[in-house]
mmCIF file of C-alpha atoms in Angstrom:
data_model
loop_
_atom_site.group_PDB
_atom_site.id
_atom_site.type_symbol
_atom_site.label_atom_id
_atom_site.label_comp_id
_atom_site.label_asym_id
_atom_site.label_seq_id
_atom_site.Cartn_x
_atom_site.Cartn_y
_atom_site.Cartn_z
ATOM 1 C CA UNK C 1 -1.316 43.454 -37.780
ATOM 2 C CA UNK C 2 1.787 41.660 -38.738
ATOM 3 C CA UNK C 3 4.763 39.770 -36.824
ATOM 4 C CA UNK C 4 4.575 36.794 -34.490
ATOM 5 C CA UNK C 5 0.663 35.679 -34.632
ATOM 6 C CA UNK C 6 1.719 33.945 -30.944
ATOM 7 C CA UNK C 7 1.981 37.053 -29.388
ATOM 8 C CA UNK C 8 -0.798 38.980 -30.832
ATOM 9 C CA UNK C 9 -4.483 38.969 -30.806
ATOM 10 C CA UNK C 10 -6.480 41.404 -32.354
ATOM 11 C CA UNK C 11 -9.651 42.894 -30.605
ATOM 12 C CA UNK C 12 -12.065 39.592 -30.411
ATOM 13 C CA UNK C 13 -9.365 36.975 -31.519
ATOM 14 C CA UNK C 14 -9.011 36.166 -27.700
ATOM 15 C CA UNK C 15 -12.346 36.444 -26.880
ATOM 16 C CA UNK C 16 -14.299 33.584 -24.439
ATOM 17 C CA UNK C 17 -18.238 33.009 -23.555
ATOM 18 C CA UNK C 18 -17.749 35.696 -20.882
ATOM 19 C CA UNK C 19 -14.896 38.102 -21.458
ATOM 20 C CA UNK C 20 -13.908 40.109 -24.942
ATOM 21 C CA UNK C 21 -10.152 39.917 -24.204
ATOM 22 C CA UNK C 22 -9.217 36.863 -22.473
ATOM 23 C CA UNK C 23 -5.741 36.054 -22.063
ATOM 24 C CA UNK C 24 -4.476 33.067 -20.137
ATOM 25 C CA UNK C 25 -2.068 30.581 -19.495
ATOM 26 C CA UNK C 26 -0.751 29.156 -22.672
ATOM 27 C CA UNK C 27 1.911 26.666 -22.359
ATOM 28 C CA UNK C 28 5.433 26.785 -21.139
ATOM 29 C CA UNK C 29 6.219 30.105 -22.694
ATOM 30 C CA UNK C 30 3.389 32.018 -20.903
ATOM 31 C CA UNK C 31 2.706 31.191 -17.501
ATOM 32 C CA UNK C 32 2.674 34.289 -15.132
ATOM 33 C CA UNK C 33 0.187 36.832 -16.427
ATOM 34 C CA UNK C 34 -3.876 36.915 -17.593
ATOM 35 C CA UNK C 35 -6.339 40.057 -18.801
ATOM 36 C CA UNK C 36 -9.704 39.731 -19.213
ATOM 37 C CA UNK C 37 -11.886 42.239 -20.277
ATOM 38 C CA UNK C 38 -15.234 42.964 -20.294
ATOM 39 C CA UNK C 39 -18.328 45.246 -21.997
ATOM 40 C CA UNK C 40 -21.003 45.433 -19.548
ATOM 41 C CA UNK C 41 -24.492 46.150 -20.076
ATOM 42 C CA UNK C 42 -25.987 47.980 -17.034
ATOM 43 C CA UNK C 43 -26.787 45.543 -14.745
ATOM 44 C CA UNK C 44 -24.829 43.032 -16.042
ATOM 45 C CA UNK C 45 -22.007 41.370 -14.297
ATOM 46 C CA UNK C 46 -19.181 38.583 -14.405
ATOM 47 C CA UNK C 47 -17.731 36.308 -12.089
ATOM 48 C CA UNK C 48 -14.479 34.454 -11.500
ATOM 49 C CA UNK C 49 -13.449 31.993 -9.294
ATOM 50 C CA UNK C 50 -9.196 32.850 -9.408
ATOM 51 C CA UNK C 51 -7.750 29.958 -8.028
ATOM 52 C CA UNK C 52 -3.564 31.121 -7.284
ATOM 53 C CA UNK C 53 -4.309 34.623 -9.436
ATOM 54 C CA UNK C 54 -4.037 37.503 -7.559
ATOM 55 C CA UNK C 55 -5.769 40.936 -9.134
ATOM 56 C CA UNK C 56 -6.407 44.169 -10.028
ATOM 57 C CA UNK C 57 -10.026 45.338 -11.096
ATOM 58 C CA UNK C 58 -9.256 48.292 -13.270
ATOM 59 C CA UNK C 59 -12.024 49.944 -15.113
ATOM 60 C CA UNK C 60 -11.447 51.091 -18.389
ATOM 61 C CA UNK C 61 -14.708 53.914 -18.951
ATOM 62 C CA UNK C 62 -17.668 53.890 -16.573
ATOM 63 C CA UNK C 63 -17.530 52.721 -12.864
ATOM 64 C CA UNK C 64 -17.995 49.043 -11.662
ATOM 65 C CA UNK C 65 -18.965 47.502 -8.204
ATOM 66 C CA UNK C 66 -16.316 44.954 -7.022
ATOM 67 C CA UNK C 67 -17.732 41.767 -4.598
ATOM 68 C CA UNK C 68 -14.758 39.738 -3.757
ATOM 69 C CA UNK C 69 -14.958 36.733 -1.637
ATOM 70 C CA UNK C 70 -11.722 35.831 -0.107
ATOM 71 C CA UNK C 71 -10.080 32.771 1.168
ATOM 72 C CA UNK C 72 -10.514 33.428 4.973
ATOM 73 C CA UNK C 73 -14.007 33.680 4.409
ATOM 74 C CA UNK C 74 -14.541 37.722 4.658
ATOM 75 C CA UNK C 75 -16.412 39.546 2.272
ATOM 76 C CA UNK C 76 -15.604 42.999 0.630
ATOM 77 C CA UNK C 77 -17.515 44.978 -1.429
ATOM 78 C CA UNK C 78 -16.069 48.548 -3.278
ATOM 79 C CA UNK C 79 -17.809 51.104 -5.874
ATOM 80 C CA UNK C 80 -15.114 52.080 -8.172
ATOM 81 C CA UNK C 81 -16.158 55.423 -9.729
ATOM 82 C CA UNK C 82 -14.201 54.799 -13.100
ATOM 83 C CA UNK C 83 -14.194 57.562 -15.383
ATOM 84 C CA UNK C 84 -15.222 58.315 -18.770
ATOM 85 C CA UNK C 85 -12.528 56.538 -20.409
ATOM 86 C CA UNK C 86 -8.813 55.941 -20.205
ATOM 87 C CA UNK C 87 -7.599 59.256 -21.592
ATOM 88 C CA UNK C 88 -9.536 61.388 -18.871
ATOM 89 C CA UNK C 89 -6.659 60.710 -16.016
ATOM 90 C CA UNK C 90 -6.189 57.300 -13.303
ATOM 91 C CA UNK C 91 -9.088 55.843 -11.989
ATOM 92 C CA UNK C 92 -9.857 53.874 -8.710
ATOM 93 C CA UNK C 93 -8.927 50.545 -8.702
ATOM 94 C CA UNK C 94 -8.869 47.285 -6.325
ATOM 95 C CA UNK C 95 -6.507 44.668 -5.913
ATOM 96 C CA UNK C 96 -7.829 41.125 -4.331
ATOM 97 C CA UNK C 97 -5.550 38.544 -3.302
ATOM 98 C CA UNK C 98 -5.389 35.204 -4.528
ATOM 99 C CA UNK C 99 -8.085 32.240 -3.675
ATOM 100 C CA UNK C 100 -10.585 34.682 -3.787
ATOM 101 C CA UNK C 101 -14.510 34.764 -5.940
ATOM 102 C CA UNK C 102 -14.561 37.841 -7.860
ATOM 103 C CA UNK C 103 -17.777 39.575 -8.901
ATOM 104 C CA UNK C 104 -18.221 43.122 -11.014
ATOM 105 C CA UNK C 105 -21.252 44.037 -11.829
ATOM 106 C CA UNK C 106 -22.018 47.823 -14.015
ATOM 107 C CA UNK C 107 -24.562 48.895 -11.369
ATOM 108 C CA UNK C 108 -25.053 52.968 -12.667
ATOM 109 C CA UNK C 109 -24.702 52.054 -16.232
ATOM 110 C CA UNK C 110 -22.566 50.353 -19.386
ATOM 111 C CA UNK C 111 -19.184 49.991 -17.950
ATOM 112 C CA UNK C 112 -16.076 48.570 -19.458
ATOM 113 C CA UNK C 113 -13.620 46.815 -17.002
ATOM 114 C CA UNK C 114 -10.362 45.061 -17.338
ATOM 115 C CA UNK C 115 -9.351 42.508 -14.591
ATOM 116 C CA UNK C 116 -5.488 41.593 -14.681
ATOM 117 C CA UNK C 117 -3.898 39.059 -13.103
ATOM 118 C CA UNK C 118 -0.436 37.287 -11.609
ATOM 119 C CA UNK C 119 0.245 34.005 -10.554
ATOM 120 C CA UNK C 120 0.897 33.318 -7.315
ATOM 121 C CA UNK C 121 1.897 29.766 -6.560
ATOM 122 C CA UNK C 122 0.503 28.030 -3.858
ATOM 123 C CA UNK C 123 -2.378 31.117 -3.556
ATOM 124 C CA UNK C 124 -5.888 29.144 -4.153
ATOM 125 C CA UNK C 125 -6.033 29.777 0.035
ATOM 126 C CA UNK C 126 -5.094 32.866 0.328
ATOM 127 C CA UNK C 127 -2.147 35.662 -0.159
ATOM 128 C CA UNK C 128 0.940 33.495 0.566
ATOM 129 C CA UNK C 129 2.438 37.262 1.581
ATOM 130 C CA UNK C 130 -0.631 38.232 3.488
ATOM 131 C CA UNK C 131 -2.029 40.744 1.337
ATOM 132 C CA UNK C 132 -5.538 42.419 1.948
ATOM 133 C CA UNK C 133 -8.127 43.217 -0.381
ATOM 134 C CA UNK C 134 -7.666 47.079 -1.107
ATOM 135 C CA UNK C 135 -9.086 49.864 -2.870
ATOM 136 C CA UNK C 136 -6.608 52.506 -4.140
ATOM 137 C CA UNK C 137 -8.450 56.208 -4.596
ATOM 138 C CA UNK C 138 -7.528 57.658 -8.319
ATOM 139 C CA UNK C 139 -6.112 60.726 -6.261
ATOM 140 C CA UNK C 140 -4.057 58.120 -4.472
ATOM 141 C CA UNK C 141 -2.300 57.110 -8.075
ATOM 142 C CA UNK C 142 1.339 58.454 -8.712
ATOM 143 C CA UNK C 143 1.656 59.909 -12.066
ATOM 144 C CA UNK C 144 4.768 59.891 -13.626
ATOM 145 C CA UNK C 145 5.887 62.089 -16.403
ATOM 146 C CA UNK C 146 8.707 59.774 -18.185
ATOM 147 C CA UNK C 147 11.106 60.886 -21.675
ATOM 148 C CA UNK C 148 11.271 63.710 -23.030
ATOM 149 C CA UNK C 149 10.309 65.991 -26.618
ATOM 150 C CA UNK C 150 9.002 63.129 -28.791
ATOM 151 C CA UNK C 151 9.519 60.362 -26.427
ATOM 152 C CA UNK C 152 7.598 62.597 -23.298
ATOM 153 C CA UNK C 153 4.741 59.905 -21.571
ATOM 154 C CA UNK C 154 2.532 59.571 -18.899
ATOM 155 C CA UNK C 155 3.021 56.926 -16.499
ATOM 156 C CA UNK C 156 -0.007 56.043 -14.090
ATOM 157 C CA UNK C 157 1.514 53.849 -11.456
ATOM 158 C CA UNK C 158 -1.656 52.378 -9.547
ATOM 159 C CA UNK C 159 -0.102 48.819 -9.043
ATOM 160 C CA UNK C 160 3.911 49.347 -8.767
ATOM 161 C CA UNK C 161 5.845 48.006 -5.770
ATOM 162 C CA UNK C 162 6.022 50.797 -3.307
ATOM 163 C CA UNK C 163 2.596 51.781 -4.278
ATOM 164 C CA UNK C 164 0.404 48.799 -4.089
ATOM 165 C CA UNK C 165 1.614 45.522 -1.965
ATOM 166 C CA UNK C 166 0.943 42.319 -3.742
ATOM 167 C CA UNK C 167 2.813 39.324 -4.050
ATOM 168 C CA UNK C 168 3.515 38.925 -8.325
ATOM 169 C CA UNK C 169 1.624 41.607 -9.615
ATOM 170 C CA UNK C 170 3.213 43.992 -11.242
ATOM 171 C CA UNK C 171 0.484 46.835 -13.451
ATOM 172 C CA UNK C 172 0.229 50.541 -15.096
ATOM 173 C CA UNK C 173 -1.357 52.532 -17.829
ATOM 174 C CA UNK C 174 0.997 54.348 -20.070
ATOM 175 C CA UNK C 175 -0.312 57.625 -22.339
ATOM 176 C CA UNK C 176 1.267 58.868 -25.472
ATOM 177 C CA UNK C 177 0.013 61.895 -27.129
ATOM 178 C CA UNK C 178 0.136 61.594 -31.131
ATOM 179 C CA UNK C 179 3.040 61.616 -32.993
ATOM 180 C CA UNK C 180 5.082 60.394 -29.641
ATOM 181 C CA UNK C 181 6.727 57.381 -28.817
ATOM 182 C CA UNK C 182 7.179 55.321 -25.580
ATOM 183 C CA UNK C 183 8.400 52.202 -24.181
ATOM 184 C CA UNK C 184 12.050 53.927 -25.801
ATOM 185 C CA UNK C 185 14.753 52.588 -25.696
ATOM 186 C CA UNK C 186 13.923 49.212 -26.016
ATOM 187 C CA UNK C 187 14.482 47.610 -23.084
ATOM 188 C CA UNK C 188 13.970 43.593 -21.699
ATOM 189 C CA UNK C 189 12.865 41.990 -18.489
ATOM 190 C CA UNK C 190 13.776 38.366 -19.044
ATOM 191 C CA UNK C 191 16.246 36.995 -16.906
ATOM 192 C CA UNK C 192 16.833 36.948 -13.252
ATOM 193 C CA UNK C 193 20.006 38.705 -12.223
ATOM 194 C CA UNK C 194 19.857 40.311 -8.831
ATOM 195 C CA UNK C 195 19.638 43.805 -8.434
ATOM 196 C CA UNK C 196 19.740 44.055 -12.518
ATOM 197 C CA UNK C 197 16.497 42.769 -14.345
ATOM 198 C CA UNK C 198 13.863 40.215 -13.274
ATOM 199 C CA UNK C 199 11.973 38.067 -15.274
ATOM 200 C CA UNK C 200 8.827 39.276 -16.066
ATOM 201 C CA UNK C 201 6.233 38.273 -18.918
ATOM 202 C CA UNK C 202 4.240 41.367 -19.694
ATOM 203 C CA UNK C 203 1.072 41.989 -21.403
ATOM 204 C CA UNK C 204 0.383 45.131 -23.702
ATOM 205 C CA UNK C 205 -3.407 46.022 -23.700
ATOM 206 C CA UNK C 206 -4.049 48.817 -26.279
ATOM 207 C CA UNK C 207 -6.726 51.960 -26.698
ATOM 208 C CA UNK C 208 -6.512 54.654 -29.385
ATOM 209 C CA UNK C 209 -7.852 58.239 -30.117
ATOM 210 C CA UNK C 210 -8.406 59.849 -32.982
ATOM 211 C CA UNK C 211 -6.968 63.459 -33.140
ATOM 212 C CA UNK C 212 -8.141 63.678 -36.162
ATOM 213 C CA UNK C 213 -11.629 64.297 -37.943
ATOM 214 C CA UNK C 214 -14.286 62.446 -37.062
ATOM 215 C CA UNK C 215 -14.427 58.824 -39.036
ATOM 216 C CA UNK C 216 -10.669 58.624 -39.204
ATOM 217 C CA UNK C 217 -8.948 55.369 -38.028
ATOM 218 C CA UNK C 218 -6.416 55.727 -35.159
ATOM 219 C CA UNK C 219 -3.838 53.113 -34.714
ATOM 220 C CA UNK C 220 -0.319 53.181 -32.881
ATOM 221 C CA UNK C 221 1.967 50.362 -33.570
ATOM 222 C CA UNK C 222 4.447 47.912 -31.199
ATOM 223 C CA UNK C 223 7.296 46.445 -31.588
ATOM 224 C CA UNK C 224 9.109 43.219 -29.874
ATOM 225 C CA UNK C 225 12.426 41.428 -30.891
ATOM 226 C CA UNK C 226 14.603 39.056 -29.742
ATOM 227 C CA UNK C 227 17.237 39.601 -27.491
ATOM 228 C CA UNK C 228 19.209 36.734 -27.360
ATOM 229 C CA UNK C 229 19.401 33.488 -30.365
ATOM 230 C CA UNK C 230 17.591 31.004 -28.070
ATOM 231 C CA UNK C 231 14.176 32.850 -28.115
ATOM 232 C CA UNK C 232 13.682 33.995 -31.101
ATOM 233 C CA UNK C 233 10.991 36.647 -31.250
ATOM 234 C CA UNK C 234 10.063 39.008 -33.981
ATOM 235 C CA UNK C 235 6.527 41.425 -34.040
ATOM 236 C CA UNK C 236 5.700 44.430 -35.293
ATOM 237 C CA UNK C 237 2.111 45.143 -34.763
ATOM 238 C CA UNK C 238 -0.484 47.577 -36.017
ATOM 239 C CA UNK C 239 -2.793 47.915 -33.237
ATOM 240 C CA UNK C 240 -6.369 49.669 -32.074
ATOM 241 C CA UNK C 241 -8.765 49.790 -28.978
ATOM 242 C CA UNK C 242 -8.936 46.389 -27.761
ATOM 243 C CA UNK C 243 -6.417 45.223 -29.520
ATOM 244 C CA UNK C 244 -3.346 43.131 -27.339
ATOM 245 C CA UNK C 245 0.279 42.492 -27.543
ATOM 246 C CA UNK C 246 2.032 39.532 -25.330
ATOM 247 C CA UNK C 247 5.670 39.907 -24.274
ATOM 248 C CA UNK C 248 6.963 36.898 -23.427
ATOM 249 C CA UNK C 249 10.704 37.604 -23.339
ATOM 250 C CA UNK C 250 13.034 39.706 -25.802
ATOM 251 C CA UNK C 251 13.799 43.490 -26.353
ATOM 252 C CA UNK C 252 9.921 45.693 -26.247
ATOM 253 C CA UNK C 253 9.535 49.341 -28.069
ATOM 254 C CA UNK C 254 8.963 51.315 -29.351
ATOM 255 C CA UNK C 255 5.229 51.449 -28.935
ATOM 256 C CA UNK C 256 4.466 54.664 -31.433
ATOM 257 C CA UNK C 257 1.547 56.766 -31.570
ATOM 258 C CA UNK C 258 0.508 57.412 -34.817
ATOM 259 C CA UNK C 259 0.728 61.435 -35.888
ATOM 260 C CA UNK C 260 -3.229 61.903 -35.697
ATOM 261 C CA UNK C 261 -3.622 59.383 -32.360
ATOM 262 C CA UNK C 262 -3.152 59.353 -29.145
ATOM 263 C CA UNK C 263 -1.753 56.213 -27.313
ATOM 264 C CA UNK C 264 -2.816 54.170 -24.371
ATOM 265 C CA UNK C 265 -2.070 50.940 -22.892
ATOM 266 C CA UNK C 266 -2.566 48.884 -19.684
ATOM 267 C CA UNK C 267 0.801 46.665 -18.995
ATOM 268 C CA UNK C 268 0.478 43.915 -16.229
ATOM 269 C CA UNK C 269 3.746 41.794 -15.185
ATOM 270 C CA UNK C 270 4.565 39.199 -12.935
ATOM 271 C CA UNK C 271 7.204 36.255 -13.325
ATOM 272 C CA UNK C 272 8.623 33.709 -11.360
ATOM 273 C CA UNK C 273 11.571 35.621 -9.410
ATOM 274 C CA UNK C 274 11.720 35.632 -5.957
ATOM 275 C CA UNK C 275 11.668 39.422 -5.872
ATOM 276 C CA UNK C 276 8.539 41.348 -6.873
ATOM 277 C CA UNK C 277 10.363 43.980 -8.738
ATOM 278 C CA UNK C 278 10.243 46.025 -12.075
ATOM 279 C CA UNK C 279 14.433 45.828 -13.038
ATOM 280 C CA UNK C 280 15.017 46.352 -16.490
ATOM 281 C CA UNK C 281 18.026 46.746 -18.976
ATOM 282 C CA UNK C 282 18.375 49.094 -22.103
ATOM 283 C CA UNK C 283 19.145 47.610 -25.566
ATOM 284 C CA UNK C 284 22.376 48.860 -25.600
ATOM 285 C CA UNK C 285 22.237 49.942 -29.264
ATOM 286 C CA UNK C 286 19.379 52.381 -27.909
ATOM 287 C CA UNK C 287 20.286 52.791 -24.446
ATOM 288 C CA UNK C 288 22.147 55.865 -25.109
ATOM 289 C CA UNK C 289 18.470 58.115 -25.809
ATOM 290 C CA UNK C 290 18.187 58.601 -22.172
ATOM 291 C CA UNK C 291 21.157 60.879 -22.491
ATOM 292 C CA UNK C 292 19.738 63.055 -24.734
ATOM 293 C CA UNK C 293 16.562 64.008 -23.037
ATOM 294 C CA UNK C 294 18.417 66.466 -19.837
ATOM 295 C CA UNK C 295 17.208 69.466 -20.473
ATOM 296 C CA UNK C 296 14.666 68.903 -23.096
ATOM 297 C CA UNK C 297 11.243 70.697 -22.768
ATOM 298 C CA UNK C 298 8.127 68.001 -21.784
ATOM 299 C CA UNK C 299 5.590 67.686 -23.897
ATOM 300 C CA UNK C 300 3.169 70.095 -23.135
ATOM 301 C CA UNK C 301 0.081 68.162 -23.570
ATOM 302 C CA UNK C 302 0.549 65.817 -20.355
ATOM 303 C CA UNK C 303 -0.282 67.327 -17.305
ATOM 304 C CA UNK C 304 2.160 67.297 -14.753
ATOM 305 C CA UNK C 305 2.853 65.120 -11.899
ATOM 306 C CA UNK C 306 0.414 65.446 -9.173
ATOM 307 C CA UNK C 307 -2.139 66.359 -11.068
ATOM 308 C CA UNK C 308 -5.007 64.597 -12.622
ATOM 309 C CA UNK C 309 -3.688 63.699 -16.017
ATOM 310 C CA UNK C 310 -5.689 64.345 -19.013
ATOM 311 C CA UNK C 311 -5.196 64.452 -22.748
ATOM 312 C CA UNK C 312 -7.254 67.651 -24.177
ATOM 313 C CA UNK C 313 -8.964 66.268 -27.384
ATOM 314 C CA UNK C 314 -8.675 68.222 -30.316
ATOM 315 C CA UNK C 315 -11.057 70.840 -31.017
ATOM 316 C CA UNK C 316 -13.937 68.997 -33.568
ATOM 317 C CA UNK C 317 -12.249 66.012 -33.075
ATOM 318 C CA UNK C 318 -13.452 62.346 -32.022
ATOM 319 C CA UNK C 319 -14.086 61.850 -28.392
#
């Protein structure tokens, strides 16, 4: 990896007692967002006690029982299902407001879980906008076929305004078959103008796939600037499974997928706007792309909206 070592942290540079990836509040400059993920052993479990962080429990391959605890006292329990791993399609997730006592525990085997999370302030007692603990079917998930040619991706929108209700939380998994790229143009969410862009730190948290023969090394890469001479910013990364990229302000994309590997990465947002909202501007030296796509075929290899999304590997390939 190279660029800003701030703003990126290799698979196990972030890692706690408890969680392999553990992102959280850093200082002035990151304030809004966490990820944690976790390897469990079946059987095993981890709890959290979150305080003002709302969440979403999203598992990443196998399934994952979710006990939360919330603030007025109730109790909820879920099975997600999972799935075998994030290029086999959306899984089932949960969100749980904030001030509640989070438990997962792998109960049908290894399971590996991510658990991302905004700030809401003034949330240690509760949802501030009255938000329930819910569990959001994988069939439920919009899928969103974004781009076009080389810039096609698949857009799994399980915790999007209009889709789930929370009060910072902002969350999605993007796919990009090998060779693609996505997250293009470069675009920014960093300032607060209403109706135009909202302010929104944003974590990248990265999975590859080899294409390839077996024993190959699959890597995609990402790419943050700045976008204005105050906040200077300036990472490209090479990155892998685990692997996770912090965007704190400034211009984001492309994130590429390497020729022989497919692409996938978790983004959770939140900010301190008023308006839970996902409004973003175009580098204008890029913003013209989206022109060019009208009429351009899809890439094949996404499935279509509506359906459940999958990848095909290729034939002999890695899993």
């Amino acid at each position: 990896m190279s660029g800003d070592a701030r703003w990126v942290r290799p698979r196990g540079s972030s890692a706690d007692a408890n969680w392999e990836v553990s992102v959280n509040v850093s200082g002035q400059d990151w304030r809004h967002t966490t990820l944690r993920v976790a390897d469990l052993a079946a059987g095993e479990s981890r709890t959290l006690r979150a305080g003002e962080w709302e969440h979403v429990v999203v598992p990443l391959s196998g399934g994952v029982h979710v006990t939360a605890v919330t603030a007025d006292g109730g109790t909820h329990a879920v099975d997600l299902a999972g799935r075998a791993g994030v290029f086999a399609g959306p899984t089932d997730t949960a969100y749980v407001p904030a001030g509640a006592r989070i438990t997962l525990r792998a109960e049908r085997g290894a399971a590996r879980v991510a658990l991302a999370g905004g700030l809401v302030p003034g949330g240690g007692t509760g949802s501030p906008g009255g938000h329930r603990f819910r569990r959001l079917a994988a069939d439920e998930v919009p899928v969103e076929r974004r781009g076009a040619g080389t810039a096609s991706r698949q857009v799994r929108n399980f915790g999007v305004p209009g889709v789930l209700d929370a009060d910072a939380l902002i969350a999605c998994e993007v796919v990009t078959p090998a060779g693609n790229w996505s997250s293009w143009p470069p675009h920014k969410h960093d300032t607060e103008r209403p109706g135009e862009e909202t302010a929104l730190e944003e974590i990248y948290y990265f999975e590859t796939r080899s294409t390839g023969p077996r024993g190959t090394d699959p890597v995609g890469y990402q790419r943050v600037y700045a976008s204005d001479g105050g906040r200077p910013i300036d990472v490209l990364a090479e990155v892998r499974t685990g692997d996770v990229v912090l965007v704190p302000y400034g211009w984001h994309g492309p994130s590429i997928a390497a020729p022989d590997a497919d692409l996938y990465y978790l983004n959770v947002m939140a900010g301190p706007g008023p308006q839970r909202a996902w409004l973003i501007c175009d580098d204008p030296a890029h913003a013209w792309v989206r022109d060019t796509w009208a009429g351009r075929p899809f890439d094949a290899r996404l499935a279509p909206p509506g359906a459940l999304p999958t990848i095909p590997p290729t034939p002999g390939g890695a899993a």
